[in-house]
mmCIF file of C-alpha atoms and ligand atoms in Angstrom:
data_model
loop_
_atom_site.group_PDB
_atom_site.id
_atom_site.type_symbol
_atom_site.label_atom_id
_atom_site.label_comp_id
_atom_site.label_asym_id
_atom_site.label_seq_id
_atom_site.Cartn_x
_atom_site.Cartn_y
_atom_site.Cartn_z
ATOM 1 C CA MET A 1 214.968 43.824 -77.218
ATOM 2 C CA PHE A 2 213.998 46.619 -79.568
ATOM 3 C CA PRO A 3 210.711 47.972 -78.607
ATOM 4 C CA ILE A 4 207.818 46.970 -81.168
ATOM 5 C CA LYS A 5 206.783 50.383 -80.992
ATOM 6 C CA TYR A 6 209.878 52.065 -82.688
ATOM 7 C CA LEU A 7 209.644 49.500 -85.591
ATOM 8 C CA LYS A 8 206.061 50.441 -85.956
ATOM 9 C CA ARG A 9 206.896 54.128 -85.920
ATOM 10 C CA GLY A 10 209.854 53.335 -88.439
ATOM 11 C CA TYR A 11 207.336 51.297 -90.713
ATOM 12 C CA LYS A 12 205.045 54.395 -90.774
ATOM 13 C CA ASP A 13 207.935 56.953 -91.707
ATOM 14 C CA VAL A 14 209.213 54.557 -94.246
ATOM 15 C CA LEU A 15 205.440 54.395 -95.689
ATOM 16 C CA ASN A 16 205.145 58.335 -95.346
ATOM 17 C CA ILE A 17 208.286 58.482 -97.523
ATOM 18 C CA LEU A 18 207.244 56.414 -99.995
ATOM 19 C CA TYR A 19 203.705 57.613 -100.274
ATOM 20 C CA PRO A 20 203.522 60.821 -98.720
ATOM 21 C CA ARG A 21 200.107 61.659 -97.519
ATOM 22 C CA LEU A 22 199.012 65.192 -99.354
ATOM 23 C CA CYS A 23 196.737 68.011 -98.420
ATOM 24 C CA LEU A 24 193.623 67.433 -100.679
ATOM 25 C CA SER A 25 193.626 71.152 -101.461
ATOM 26 C CA CYS A 26 196.955 72.330 -101.693
ATOM 27 C CA ASN A 27 198.901 69.078 -102.320
ATOM 28 C CA ASN A 28 201.526 69.979 -99.743
ATOM 29 C CA VAL A 29 202.777 66.793 -97.849
ATOM 30 C CA LEU A 30 200.979 66.368 -94.474
ATOM 31 C CA LEU A 31 202.624 66.625 -91.114
ATOM 32 C CA GLU A 32 201.808 63.722 -88.656
ATOM 33 C CA TYR A 33 199.205 65.187 -86.695
ATOM 34 C CA GLU A 34 197.373 66.576 -89.887
ATOM 35 C CA GLN A 35 194.320 64.782 -91.349
ATOM 36 C CA ASP A 36 192.975 65.329 -94.848
ATOM 37 C CA ILE A 37 193.953 68.862 -95.501
ATOM 38 C CA CYS A 38 196.700 70.791 -93.971
ATOM 39 C CA HIS A 39 196.432 73.210 -91.250
ATOM 40 C CA ARG A 40 196.910 76.282 -93.337
ATOM 41 C CA CYS A 41 194.126 75.099 -95.591
ATOM 42 C CA LEU A 42 191.552 74.328 -92.955
ATOM 43 C CA SER A 43 192.224 77.548 -91.408
ATOM 44 C CA GLY A 44 190.874 78.878 -94.700
ATOM 45 C CA LEU A 45 187.809 76.900 -94.507
ATOM 46 C CA GLN A 46 184.998 78.820 -93.048
ATOM 47 C CA LEU A 47 181.187 77.347 -92.288
ATOM 48 C CA THR A 48 178.396 79.459 -93.089
ATOM 49 C CA GLY A 49 176.459 78.398 -90.056
ATOM 50 C CA PHE A 50 173.479 78.744 -92.348
ATOM 51 C CA ASP A 51 171.822 75.506 -91.251
ATOM 52 C CA TYR A 52 171.075 77.270 -88.135
ATOM 53 C CA ARG A 53 169.142 79.815 -89.495
ATOM 54 C CA HIS A 54 166.129 78.831 -91.971
ATOM 55 C CA ASN A 55 165.939 82.031 -93.827
ATOM 56 C CA ASN A 56 169.523 81.989 -94.740
ATOM 57 C CA PRO A 57 170.929 83.134 -98.019
ATOM 58 C CA VAL A 58 170.689 79.915 -99.766
ATOM 59 C CA TYR A 59 166.965 79.279 -98.617
ATOM 60 C CA GLU A 60 166.005 82.911 -99.980
ATOM 61 C CA LYS A 61 167.580 82.366 -103.176
ATOM 62 C CA LEU A 62 165.966 78.868 -103.838
ATOM 63 C CA ALA A 63 162.575 79.542 -102.238
ATOM 64 C CA ALA A 64 162.092 82.747 -104.600
ATOM 65 C CA ILE A 65 162.144 80.157 -107.579
ATOM 66 C CA VAL A 66 160.967 76.790 -106.006
ATOM 67 C CA ASN A 67 158.914 74.931 -103.246
ATOM 68 C CA ILE A 68 161.482 74.003 -101.014
ATOM 69 C CA ASN A 69 161.433 72.953 -97.038
ATOM 70 C CA ARG A 70 165.119 74.042 -95.904
ATOM 71 C CA ALA A 71 168.117 74.878 -97.459
ATOM 72 C CA THR A 72 171.818 75.309 -96.692
ATOM 73 C CA ALA A 73 175.421 75.712 -98.061
ATOM 74 C CA LEU A 74 177.999 74.580 -95.849
ATOM 75 C CA PHE A 75 181.325 76.721 -96.712
ATOM 76 C CA LEU A 76 181.670 80.230 -97.273
ATOM 77 C CA PHE A 77 182.899 80.812 -101.082
ATOM 78 C CA ASP A 78 185.576 83.513 -100.102
ATOM 79 C CA LYS A 79 188.819 84.702 -101.374
ATOM 80 C CA SER A 80 191.033 82.265 -99.425
ATOM 81 C CA GLY A 81 190.318 79.739 -102.311
ATOM 82 C CA VAL A 82 190.515 76.459 -100.350
ATOM 83 C CA ILE A 83 186.951 75.441 -100.871
ATOM 84 C CA GLN A 84 187.154 76.124 -104.604
ATOM 85 C CA LYS A 85 190.686 73.993 -104.821
ATOM 86 C CA LEU A 86 188.906 71.338 -103.018
ATOM 87 C CA ILE A 87 185.858 71.204 -105.313
ATOM 88 C CA HIS A 88 188.044 71.364 -108.260
ATOM 89 C CA ASN A 89 189.932 68.660 -107.180
ATOM 90 C CA LEU A 90 187.135 66.685 -106.334
ATOM 91 C CA LYS A 91 185.781 67.079 -109.568
ATOM 92 C CA TYR A 92 188.376 67.123 -111.860
ATOM 93 C CA LYS A 93 191.340 65.579 -110.609
ATOM 94 C CA ASN A 94 190.321 62.133 -109.665
ATOM 95 C CA HIS A 95 189.824 62.877 -106.033
ATOM 96 C CA PRO A 96 186.246 61.351 -105.017
ATOM 97 C CA GLU A 97 187.538 60.976 -101.481
ATOM 98 C CA ILE A 98 187.321 64.578 -100.671
ATOM 99 C CA GLY A 99 183.718 63.823 -100.690
ATOM 100 C CA ALA A 100 184.148 62.006 -97.608
ATOM 101 C CA PHE A 101 186.224 64.429 -96.060
ATOM 102 C CA PHE A 102 183.540 67.154 -96.580
ATOM 103 C CA ALA A 103 180.712 64.458 -95.231
ATOM 104 C CA LYS A 104 182.949 64.143 -91.874
ATOM 105 C CA THR A 105 183.448 67.753 -91.435
ATOM 106 C CA THR A 106 179.781 67.991 -92.197
ATOM 107 C CA LYS A 107 179.133 65.542 -89.219
ATOM 108 C CA ASN A 108 181.589 67.431 -86.970
ATOM 109 C CA TYR A 109 180.419 70.789 -87.171
ATOM 110 C CA LEU A 110 176.692 71.081 -88.575
ATOM 111 C CA SER A 111 175.527 73.437 -86.218
ATOM 112 C CA ASP A 112 171.862 72.096 -86.795
ATOM 113 C CA PRO A 113 172.261 68.446 -86.519
ATOM 114 C CA GLY A 114 168.267 68.429 -86.936
ATOM 115 C CA PHE A 115 168.874 69.367 -90.631
ATOM 116 C CA PHE A 116 168.223 65.546 -91.494
ATOM 117 C CA ASP A 117 165.304 65.148 -89.178
ATOM 118 C CA ASP A 118 162.387 63.788 -90.997
ATOM 119 C CA VAL A 119 164.285 63.371 -94.192
ATOM 120 C CA ASP A 120 163.875 60.220 -95.744
ATOM 121 C CA TYR A 121 166.481 60.134 -98.624
ATOM 122 C CA ILE A 122 169.634 61.812 -99.489
ATOM 123 C CA VAL A 123 169.831 62.472 -103.500
ATOM 124 C CA PRO A 124 172.559 63.869 -105.528
ATOM 125 C CA VAL A 125 172.323 65.990 -108.662
ATOM 126 C CA PRO A 126 172.678 63.265 -111.200
ATOM 127 C CA LEU A 127 175.194 63.220 -113.860
ATOM 128 C CA HIS A 128 174.639 62.192 -117.341
ATOM 129 C CA PRO A 129 175.805 58.546 -117.338
ATOM 130 C CA LYS A 130 178.027 59.662 -120.369
ATOM 131 C CA LYS A 131 179.379 62.429 -118.176
ATOM 132 C CA GLN A 132 179.810 59.996 -115.057
ATOM 133 C CA ARG A 133 181.663 57.778 -117.400
ATOM 134 C CA LYS A 134 184.160 60.081 -118.187
ATOM 135 C CA ARG A 135 184.773 61.089 -114.720
ATOM 136 C CA GLY A 136 184.505 57.778 -113.551
ATOM 137 C CA TYR A 137 182.318 58.849 -110.598
ATOM 138 C CA ASN A 138 179.729 61.544 -109.331
ATOM 139 C CA GLN A 139 181.537 64.116 -107.328
ATOM 140 C CA MET A 140 178.668 63.750 -104.461
ATOM 141 C CA THR A 141 178.748 59.831 -104.242
ATOM 142 C CA GLU A 142 181.519 59.786 -101.389
ATOM 143 C CA PHE A 143 179.659 62.800 -99.681
ATOM 144 C CA GLY A 144 176.265 61.281 -99.794
ATOM 145 C CA ARG A 145 177.205 57.592 -98.710
ATOM 146 C CA ASN A 146 179.435 59.058 -95.961
ATOM 147 C CA LEU A 147 176.422 61.361 -95.014
ATOM 148 C CA GLU A 148 174.294 58.190 -94.834
ATOM 149 C CA ASN A 149 176.698 56.479 -92.380
ATOM 150 C CA PHE A 150 177.006 59.488 -90.304
ATOM 151 C CA PHE A 151 173.109 60.546 -89.757
ATOM 152 C CA GLY A 152 171.210 57.418 -90.909
ATOM 153 C CA VAL A 153 169.314 58.597 -93.627
ATOM 154 C CA PRO A 154 169.499 56.663 -96.922
ATOM 155 C CA TYR A 155 171.744 57.861 -99.975
ATOM 156 C CA THR A 156 170.447 56.693 -103.231
ATOM 157 C CA GLU A 157 171.418 57.644 -106.915
ATOM 158 C CA LYS A 158 168.124 55.539 -108.133
ATOM 159 C CA ILE A 159 165.586 57.811 -107.844
ATOM 160 C CA LEU A 160 166.435 61.134 -109.663
ATOM 161 C CA LEU A 161 167.932 60.643 -112.904
ATOM 162 C CA ARG A 162 169.128 62.807 -115.552
ATOM 163 C CA GLN A 163 167.511 62.055 -118.823
ATOM 164 C CA ILE A 164 169.106 64.773 -121.232
ATOM 165 C CA HIS A 165 172.981 65.435 -121.602
ATOM 166 C CA THR A 166 172.913 69.184 -120.925
ATOM 167 C CA ALA A 167 176.046 71.514 -121.873
ATOM 168 C CA SER A 168 178.116 72.937 -119.315
ATOM 169 C CA GLN A 169 176.517 75.399 -117.150
ATOM 170 C CA THR A 170 179.679 77.674 -116.670
ATOM 171 C CA LYS A 171 179.472 80.124 -119.574
ATOM 172 C CA LYS A 172 175.767 80.637 -119.488
ATOM 173 C CA ASN A 173 173.651 83.604 -117.873
ATOM 174 C CA ALA A 174 170.855 82.675 -115.511
ATOM 175 C CA LEU A 175 168.146 82.532 -118.020
ATOM 176 C CA GLN A 176 170.411 80.174 -120.256
ATOM 177 C CA ARG A 177 170.926 78.157 -117.648
ATOM 178 C CA ARG A 178 167.164 77.634 -116.597
ATOM 179 C CA GLU A 179 166.402 76.770 -120.213
ATOM 180 C CA ASN A 180 169.551 74.578 -120.602
ATOM 181 C CA VAL A 181 168.381 72.343 -117.732
ATOM 182 C CA LYS A 182 164.541 72.424 -117.895
ATOM 183 C CA ASN A 183 163.282 68.925 -118.157
ATOM 184 C CA ALA A 184 166.781 67.635 -117.737
ATOM 185 C CA PHE A 185 165.971 65.014 -114.926
ATOM 186 C CA ARG A 186 163.338 62.180 -114.229
ATOM 187 C CA ILE A 187 161.888 60.315 -111.504
ATOM 188 C CA GLU A 188 162.303 56.407 -111.151
ATOM 189 C CA GLN A 189 159.418 54.992 -110.149
ATOM 190 C CA ALA A 190 157.704 58.005 -108.429
ATOM 191 C CA ALA A 191 154.738 56.492 -107.104
ATOM 192 C CA LYS A 192 156.563 54.406 -104.794
ATOM 193 C CA TYR A 193 158.296 57.514 -102.939
ATOM 194 C CA SER A 194 154.928 59.216 -102.465
ATOM 195 C CA GLY A 195 155.079 61.659 -99.133
ATOM 196 C CA LYS A 196 159.025 61.284 -98.940
ATOM 197 C CA HIS A 197 161.174 64.154 -97.877
ATOM 198 C CA PHE A 198 164.487 64.353 -99.938
ATOM 199 C CA VAL A 199 167.515 66.390 -99.546
ATOM 200 C CA ILE A 200 169.306 67.081 -102.760
ATOM 201 C CA ILE A 201 173.043 67.344 -102.558
ATOM 202 C CA ASP A 202 175.554 69.206 -104.798
ATOM 203 C CA ASP A 203 178.736 70.931 -104.705
ATOM 204 C CA VAL A 204 177.961 74.680 -105.647
ATOM 205 C CA ILE A 205 175.083 76.780 -106.259
ATOM 206 C CA THR A 206 175.331 79.770 -108.387
ATOM 207 C CA THR A 207 171.836 80.755 -110.057
ATOM 208 C CA GLY A 208 170.171 77.712 -108.637
ATOM 209 C CA ALA A 209 168.938 76.484 -112.069
ATOM 210 C CA THR A 210 170.174 73.223 -111.605
ATOM 211 C CA ILE A 211 168.464 72.419 -108.224
ATOM 212 C CA GLU A 212 165.313 74.128 -109.174
ATOM 213 C CA SER A 213 165.013 71.765 -112.071
ATOM 214 C CA CYS A 214 165.796 68.686 -109.945
ATOM 215 C CA ALA A 215 163.516 69.905 -107.081
ATOM 216 C CA GLU A 216 160.690 70.283 -109.619
ATOM 217 C CA SER A 217 160.872 66.966 -111.039
ATOM 218 C CA ILE A 218 160.778 65.485 -107.610
ATOM 219 C CA LEU A 219 157.907 67.944 -106.413
ATOM 220 C CA ASN A 220 155.731 67.297 -109.663
ATOM 221 C CA TYR A 221 156.121 63.596 -110.026
ATOM 222 C CA ILE A 222 156.146 62.258 -106.521
ATOM 223 C CA PRO A 223 153.009 62.922 -104.866
ATOM 224 C CA ASP A 224 152.980 65.047 -101.611
ATOM 225 C CA SER A 225 156.813 64.789 -101.625
ATOM 226 C CA LYS A 226 159.022 67.518 -99.803
ATOM 227 C CA VAL A 227 162.398 68.811 -100.738
ATOM 228 C CA SER A 228 165.291 69.986 -99.149
ATOM 229 C CA VAL A 229 169.019 71.078 -100.341
ATOM 230 C CA MET A 230 172.414 70.892 -99.117
ATOM 231 C CA THR A 231 175.318 72.294 -100.816
ATOM 232 C CA LEU A 232 178.851 72.484 -100.100
ATOM 233 C CA THR A 233 179.288 76.145 -100.989
ATOM 234 C CA MET A 234 177.392 78.860 -102.915
ATOM 235 C CA VAL A 235 178.479 81.766 -105.222
ATOM 236 C CA LEU A 236 176.598 84.684 -103.712
HETATM 237 ZN ZN1 ZN B 301 196.873 72.404 -97.691
#
């Protein structure tokens, strides 16, 4: 009789021809042993190891402008361009599943698993509902939900909300960015979260203005709260 494993194998091959699995970064067809991204892209993705050092470049940048507990960016923003491509596909090419890939990588490689110790909630930088409708998702949702699964810290989009639809930050200088996001956020039921520690997650830190505004909303409105920050990457 024809061994069942060959049938299974054949079925998998047919599926792969009909619906080839593509690299989430470069879109090339993945080989059977490759998961999510191809070997070549994976080798271009470099971890910062920042979470291992309290006084790392992200912490220093943010601590200069707002009172934060700890901060890290997971991947180096470098010339291989893999991290940029992944974030671009995550935000603009309808690939929310890239967030799950980032969470999986974080779980496997986080050099300091204590980063989430004593953290009560993971919250994303919120999008204005209008922008979220247009994109169809917040690019941090899958990342946050998977972090919740891996680290056991609840992820929620119901505490930190965006109240003002701000213009894009990309063409603005540091001062304009700060003005642009000042008072853009608000807290829902602040008193309920008194004394809690929040990790704000975001894709890229550039000047830190958006994170600063989010962190200030939390610290100003939630009594005795603490804020930490985790981003995918940072433009130095
Ligand atoms: Zn690739």
